[in-house]
GROMACS .gro file of C-alpha atoms in nm:
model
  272
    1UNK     CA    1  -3.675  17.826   7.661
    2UNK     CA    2  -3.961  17.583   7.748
    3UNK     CA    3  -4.213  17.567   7.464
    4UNK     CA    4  -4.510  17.500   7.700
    5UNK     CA    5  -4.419  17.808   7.899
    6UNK     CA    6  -4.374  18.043   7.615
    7UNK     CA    7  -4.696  17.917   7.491
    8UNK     CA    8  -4.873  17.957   7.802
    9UNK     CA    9  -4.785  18.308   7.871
   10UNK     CA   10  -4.787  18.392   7.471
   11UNK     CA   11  -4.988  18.722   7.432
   12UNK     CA   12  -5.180  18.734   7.763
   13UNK     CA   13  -5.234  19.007   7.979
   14UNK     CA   14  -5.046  18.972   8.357
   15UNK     CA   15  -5.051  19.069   8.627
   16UNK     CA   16  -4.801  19.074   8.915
   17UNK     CA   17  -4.942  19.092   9.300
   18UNK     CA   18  -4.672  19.245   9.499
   19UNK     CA   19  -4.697  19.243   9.898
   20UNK     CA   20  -4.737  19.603   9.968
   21UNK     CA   21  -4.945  19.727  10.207
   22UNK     CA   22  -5.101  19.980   9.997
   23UNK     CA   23  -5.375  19.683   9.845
   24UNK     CA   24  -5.533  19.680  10.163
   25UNK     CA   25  -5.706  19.979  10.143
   26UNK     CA   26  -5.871  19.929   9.822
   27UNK     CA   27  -6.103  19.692   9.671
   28UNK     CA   28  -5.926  19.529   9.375
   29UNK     CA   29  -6.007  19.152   9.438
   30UNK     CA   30  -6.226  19.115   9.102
   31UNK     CA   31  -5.996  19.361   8.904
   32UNK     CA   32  -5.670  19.140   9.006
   33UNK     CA   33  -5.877  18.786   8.939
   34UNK     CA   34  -5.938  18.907   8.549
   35UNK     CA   35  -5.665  18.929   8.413
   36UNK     CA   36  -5.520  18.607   8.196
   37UNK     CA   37  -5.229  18.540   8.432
   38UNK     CA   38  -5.213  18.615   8.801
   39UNK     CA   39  -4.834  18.630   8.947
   40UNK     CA   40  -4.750  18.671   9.289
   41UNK     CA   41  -4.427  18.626   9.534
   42UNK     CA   42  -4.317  18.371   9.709
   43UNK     CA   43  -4.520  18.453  10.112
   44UNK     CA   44  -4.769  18.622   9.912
   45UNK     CA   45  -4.898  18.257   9.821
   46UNK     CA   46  -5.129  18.114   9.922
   47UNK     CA   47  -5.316  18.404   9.936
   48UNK     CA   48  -5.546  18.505  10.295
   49UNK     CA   49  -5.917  18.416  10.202
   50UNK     CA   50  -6.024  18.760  10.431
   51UNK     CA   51  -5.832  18.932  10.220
   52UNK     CA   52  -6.013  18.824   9.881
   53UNK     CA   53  -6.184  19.154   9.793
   54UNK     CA   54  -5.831  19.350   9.843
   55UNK     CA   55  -5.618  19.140   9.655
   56UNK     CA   56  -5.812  18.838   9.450
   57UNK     CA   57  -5.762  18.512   9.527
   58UNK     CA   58  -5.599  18.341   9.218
   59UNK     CA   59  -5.290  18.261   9.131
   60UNK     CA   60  -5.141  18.098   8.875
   61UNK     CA   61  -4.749  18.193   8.881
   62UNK     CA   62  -4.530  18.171   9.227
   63UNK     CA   63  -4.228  18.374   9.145
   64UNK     CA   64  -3.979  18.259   9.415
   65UNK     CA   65  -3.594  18.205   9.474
   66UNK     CA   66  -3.702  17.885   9.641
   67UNK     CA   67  -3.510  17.964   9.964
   68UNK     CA   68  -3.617  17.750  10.276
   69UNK     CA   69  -3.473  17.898  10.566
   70UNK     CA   70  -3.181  18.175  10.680
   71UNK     CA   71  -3.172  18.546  10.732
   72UNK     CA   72  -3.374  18.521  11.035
   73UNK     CA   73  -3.721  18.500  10.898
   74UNK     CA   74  -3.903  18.293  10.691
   75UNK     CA   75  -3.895  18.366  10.302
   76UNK     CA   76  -4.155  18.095  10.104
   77UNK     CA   77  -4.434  17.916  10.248
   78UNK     CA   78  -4.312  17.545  10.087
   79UNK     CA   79  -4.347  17.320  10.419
   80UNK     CA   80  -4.604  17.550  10.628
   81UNK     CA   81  -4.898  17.429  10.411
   82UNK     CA   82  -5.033  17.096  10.273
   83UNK     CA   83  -4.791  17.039   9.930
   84UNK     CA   84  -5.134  17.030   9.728
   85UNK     CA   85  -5.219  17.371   9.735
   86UNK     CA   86  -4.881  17.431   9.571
   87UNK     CA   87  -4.976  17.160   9.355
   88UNK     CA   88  -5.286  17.407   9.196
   89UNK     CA   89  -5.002  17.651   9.057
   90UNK     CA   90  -4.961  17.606   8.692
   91UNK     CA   91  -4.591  17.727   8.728
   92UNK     CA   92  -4.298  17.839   8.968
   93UNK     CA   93  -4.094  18.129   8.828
   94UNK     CA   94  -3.760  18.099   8.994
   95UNK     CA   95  -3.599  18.364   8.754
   96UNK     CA   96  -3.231  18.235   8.840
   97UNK     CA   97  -2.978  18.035   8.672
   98UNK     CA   98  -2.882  17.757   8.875
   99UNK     CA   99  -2.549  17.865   8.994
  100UNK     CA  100  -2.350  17.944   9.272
  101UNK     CA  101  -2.624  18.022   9.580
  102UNK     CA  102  -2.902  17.996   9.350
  103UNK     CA  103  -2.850  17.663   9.304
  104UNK     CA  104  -2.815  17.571   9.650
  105UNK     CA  105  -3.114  17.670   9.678
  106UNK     CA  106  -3.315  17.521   9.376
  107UNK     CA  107  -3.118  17.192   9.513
  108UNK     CA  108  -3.249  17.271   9.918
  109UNK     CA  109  -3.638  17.302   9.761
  110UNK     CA  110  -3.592  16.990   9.557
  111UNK     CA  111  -3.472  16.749   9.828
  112UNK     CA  112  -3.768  16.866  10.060
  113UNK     CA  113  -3.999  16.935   9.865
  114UNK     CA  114  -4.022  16.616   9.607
  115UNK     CA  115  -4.424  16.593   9.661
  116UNK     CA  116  -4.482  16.953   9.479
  117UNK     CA  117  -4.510  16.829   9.106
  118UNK     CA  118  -4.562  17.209   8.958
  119UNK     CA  119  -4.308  17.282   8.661
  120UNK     CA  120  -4.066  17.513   8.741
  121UNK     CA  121  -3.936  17.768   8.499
  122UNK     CA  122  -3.563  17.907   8.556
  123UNK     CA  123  -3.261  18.087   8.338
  124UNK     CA  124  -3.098  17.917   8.151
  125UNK     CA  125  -2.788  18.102   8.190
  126UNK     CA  126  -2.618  18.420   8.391
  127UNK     CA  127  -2.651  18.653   8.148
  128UNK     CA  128  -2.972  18.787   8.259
  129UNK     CA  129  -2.828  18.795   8.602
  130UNK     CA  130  -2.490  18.985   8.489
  131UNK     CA  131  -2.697  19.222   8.319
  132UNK     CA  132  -2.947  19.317   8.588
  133UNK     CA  133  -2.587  19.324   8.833
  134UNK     CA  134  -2.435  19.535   8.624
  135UNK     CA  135  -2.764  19.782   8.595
  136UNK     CA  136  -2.759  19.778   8.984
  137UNK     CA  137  -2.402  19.857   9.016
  138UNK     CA  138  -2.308  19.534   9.172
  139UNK     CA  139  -2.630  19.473   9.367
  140UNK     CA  140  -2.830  19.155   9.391
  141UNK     CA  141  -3.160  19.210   9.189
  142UNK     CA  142  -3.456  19.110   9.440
  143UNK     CA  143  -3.678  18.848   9.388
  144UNK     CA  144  -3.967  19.066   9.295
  145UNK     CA  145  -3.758  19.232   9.027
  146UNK     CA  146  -3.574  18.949   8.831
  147UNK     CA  147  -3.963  18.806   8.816
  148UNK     CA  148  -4.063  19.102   8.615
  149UNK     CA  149  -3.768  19.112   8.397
  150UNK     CA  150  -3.758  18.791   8.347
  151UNK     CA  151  -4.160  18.749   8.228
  152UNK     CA  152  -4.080  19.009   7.989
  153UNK     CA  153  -3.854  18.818   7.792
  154UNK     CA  154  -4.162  18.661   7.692
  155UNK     CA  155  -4.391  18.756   7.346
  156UNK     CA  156  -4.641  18.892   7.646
  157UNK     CA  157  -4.916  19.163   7.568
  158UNK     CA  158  -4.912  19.351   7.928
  159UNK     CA  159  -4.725  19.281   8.253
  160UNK     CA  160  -4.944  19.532   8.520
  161UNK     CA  161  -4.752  19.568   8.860
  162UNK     CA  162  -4.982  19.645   9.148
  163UNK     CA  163  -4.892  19.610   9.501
  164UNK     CA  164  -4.472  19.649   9.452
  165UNK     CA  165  -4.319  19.974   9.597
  166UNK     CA  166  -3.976  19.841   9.592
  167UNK     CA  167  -4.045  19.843  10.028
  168UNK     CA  168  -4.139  20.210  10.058
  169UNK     CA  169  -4.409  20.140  10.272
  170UNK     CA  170  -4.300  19.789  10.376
  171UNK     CA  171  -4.482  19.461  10.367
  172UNK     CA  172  -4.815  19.393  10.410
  173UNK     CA  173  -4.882  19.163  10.769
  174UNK     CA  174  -4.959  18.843  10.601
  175UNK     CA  175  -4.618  18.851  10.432
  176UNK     CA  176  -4.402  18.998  10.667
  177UNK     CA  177  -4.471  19.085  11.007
  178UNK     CA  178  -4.314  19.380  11.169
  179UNK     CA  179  -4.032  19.194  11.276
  180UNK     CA  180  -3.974  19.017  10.971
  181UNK     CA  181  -3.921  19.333  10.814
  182UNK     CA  182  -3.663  19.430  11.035
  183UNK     CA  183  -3.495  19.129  10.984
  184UNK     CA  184  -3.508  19.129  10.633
  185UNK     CA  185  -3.389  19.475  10.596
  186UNK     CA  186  -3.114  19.426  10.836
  187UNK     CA  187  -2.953  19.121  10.680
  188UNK     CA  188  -3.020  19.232  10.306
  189UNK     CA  189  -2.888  19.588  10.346
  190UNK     CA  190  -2.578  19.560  10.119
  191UNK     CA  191  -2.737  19.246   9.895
  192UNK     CA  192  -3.074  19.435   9.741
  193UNK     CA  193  -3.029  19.848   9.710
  194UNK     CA  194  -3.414  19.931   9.676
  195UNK     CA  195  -3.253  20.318   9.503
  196UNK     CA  196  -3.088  20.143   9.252
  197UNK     CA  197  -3.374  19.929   9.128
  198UNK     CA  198  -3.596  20.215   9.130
  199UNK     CA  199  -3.382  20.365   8.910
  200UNK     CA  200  -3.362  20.096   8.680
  201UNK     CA  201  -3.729  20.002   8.716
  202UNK     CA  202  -3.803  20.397   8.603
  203UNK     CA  203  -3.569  20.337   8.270
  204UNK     CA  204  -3.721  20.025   8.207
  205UNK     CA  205  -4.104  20.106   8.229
  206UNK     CA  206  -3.978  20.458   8.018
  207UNK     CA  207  -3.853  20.165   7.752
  208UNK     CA  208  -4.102  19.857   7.765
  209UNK     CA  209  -4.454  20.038   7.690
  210UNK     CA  210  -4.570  19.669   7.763
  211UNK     CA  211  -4.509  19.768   8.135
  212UNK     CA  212  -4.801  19.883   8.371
  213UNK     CA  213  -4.767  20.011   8.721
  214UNK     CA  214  -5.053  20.122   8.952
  215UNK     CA  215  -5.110  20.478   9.091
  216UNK     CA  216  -4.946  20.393   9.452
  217UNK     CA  217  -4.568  20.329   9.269
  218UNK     CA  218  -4.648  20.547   8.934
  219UNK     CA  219  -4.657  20.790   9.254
  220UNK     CA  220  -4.282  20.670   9.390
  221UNK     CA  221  -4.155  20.647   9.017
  222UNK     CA  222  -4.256  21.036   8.981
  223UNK     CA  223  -3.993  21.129   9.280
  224UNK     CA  224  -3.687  20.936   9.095
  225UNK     CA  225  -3.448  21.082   8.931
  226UNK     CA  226  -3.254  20.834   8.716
  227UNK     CA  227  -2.935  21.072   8.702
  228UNK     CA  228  -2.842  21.069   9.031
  229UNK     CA  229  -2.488  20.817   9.098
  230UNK     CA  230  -2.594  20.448   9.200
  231UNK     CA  231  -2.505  20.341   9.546
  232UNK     CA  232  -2.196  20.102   9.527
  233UNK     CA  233  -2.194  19.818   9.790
  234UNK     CA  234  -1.967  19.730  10.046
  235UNK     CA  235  -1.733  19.506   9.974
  236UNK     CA  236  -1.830  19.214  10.185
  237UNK     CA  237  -1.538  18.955  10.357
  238UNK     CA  238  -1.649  18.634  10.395
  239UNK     CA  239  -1.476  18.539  10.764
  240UNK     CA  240  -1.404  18.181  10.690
  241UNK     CA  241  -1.236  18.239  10.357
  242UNK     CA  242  -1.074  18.551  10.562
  243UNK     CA  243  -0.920  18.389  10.843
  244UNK     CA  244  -0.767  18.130  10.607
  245UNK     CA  245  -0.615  18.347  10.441
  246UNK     CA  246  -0.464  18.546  10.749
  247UNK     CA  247  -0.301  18.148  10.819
  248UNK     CA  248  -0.173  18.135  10.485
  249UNK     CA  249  -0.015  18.439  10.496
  250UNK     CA  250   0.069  18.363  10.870
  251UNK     CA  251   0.239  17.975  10.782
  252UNK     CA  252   0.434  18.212  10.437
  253UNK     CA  253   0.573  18.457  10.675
  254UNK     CA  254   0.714  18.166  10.919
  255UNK     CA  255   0.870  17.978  10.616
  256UNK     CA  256   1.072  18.311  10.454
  257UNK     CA  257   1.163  18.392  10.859
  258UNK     CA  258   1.324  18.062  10.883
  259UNK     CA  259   1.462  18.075  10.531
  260UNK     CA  260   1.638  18.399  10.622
  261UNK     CA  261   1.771  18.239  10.914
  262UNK     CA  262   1.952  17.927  10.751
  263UNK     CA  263   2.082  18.135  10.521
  264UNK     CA  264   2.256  18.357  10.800
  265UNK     CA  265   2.358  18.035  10.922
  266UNK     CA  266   2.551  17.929  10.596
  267UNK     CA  267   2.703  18.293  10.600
  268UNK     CA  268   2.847  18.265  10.915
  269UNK     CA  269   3.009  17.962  10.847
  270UNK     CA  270   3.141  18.068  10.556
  271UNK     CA  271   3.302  18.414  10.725
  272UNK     CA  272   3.484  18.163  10.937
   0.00000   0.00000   0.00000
């Protein structure tokens, strides 16, 4: 655990800005700019200056898988603005161990990004990762999720959650446009399960009275019902590993075929 980090975030009062449209309609700029520690996620930085009286303008923690590219949209805003404004963050949440695709990615911001001098703060291990799996029956934990769990591992006083429906209502336009979402939603569909972490996010808030949520998902939360069965996903085949495996089993099959057949062979000449 980084000592400068734990110290930084030790009893202060956060709060998380999530991308949902429902900010827009309200005036919550000062409210959002006052608390100790501003958090938001990864497009949601840097933030629209017309939209300062909605949502604030500060931010002090990017919480962000660090993902460049892929999926058909674009996921972080690292190479669409001048490195310096990324440079004002005092840290980058990426609240992943570096392993497996995780890594590739951590690796991917590194090499093209080497001008953004901002610590960043990951896991240390899987076992955060495993856990949150397990909780979501096998589903990938979103972004947006591991963040929260992840900050409350931390001696924190309050962690508020304001603009996060777990994509009820979508994404506001200056994260995602309308056919972002789509994208998103079509090539994440059996990755994130937005049931399942509702489920788990209703448990957890029920557990961690450290946990704040604002009226708009207090409103969701009030429809789940955490004993319903968890979705289960689909087991996905990766078509390269797939098809090399249809060879091997292809080049075995040829091998006992001619195996069998020398072995005839010897038979026969043995009868005679």
């Amino acid at each position: 655990m980084d000592n400068e980090y734990n110290k930084y975030l030790f009893d202060k009062k956060i709060i998380l800005v999530g991308p949902s449209p429902s900010l827009l309609s309200k005036n919550n700029g000062k409210l959002i700019d006052s608390y100790d520690i501003v958090c938001r996620i990864k497009k949601s930085y840097p933030v629209p200056t017309n939209l300062k009286t909605n949502i604030g303008i500060r931010t002090d923690i990017l919480i962000s898988h660090l993902k460049l590219t892929g999926r058909g949209y674009i996921q972080n805003n690292f190479g669409l603005y001048d490195n310096i404004i990324f440079n004002k963050l005092k840290y980058i949440l990426f609240p992943f161990p570096k392993e497996k695709n995780y890594n590739v990615f951590y690796k991917e911001y590194q090499n093209a990004c080497k001008s953004i001098k901002t610590p960043i703060i990951h896991q240390e291990n899987k076992t955060t990762l495993e856990y949150l799996k397990n909780e979501l029956n096998g589903y990938s934990p979103t972004t947006g999720l591991a963040g929260i769990v992840d900050l409350l591992n931390y001696e924190i006083k309050e962690l508020y959650v304001t603009g996060m429906t777990f994509q009820q209502d979508g994404f506001a336009e200056y994260d995602k446009t309308k056919k972002e979402t789509e994208a998103r939603i079509s090539s994440t569909k059996n990755y994130h399960n937005m049931k399942n972490e509702l489920i788990f996010f209703k448990k957890l808030i029920e557990k961690d009275t450290r946990l704040l949520v604002d009226s708009t998902l207090q409103e969701i939360l009030d429809k789940v019902d955490t004993n319903v069965s968890l979705d289960k996903p689909i087991v996905r085949v990766n078509p390269i590993i797939d098809r090399l495996e249809r060879i091997k089993k292809a080049k075995a099959g040829k091998t006992k075929t001619k195996k069998n057949k020398i072995k005839g062979k010897k038979r026969k000449k043995v009868k005679e």
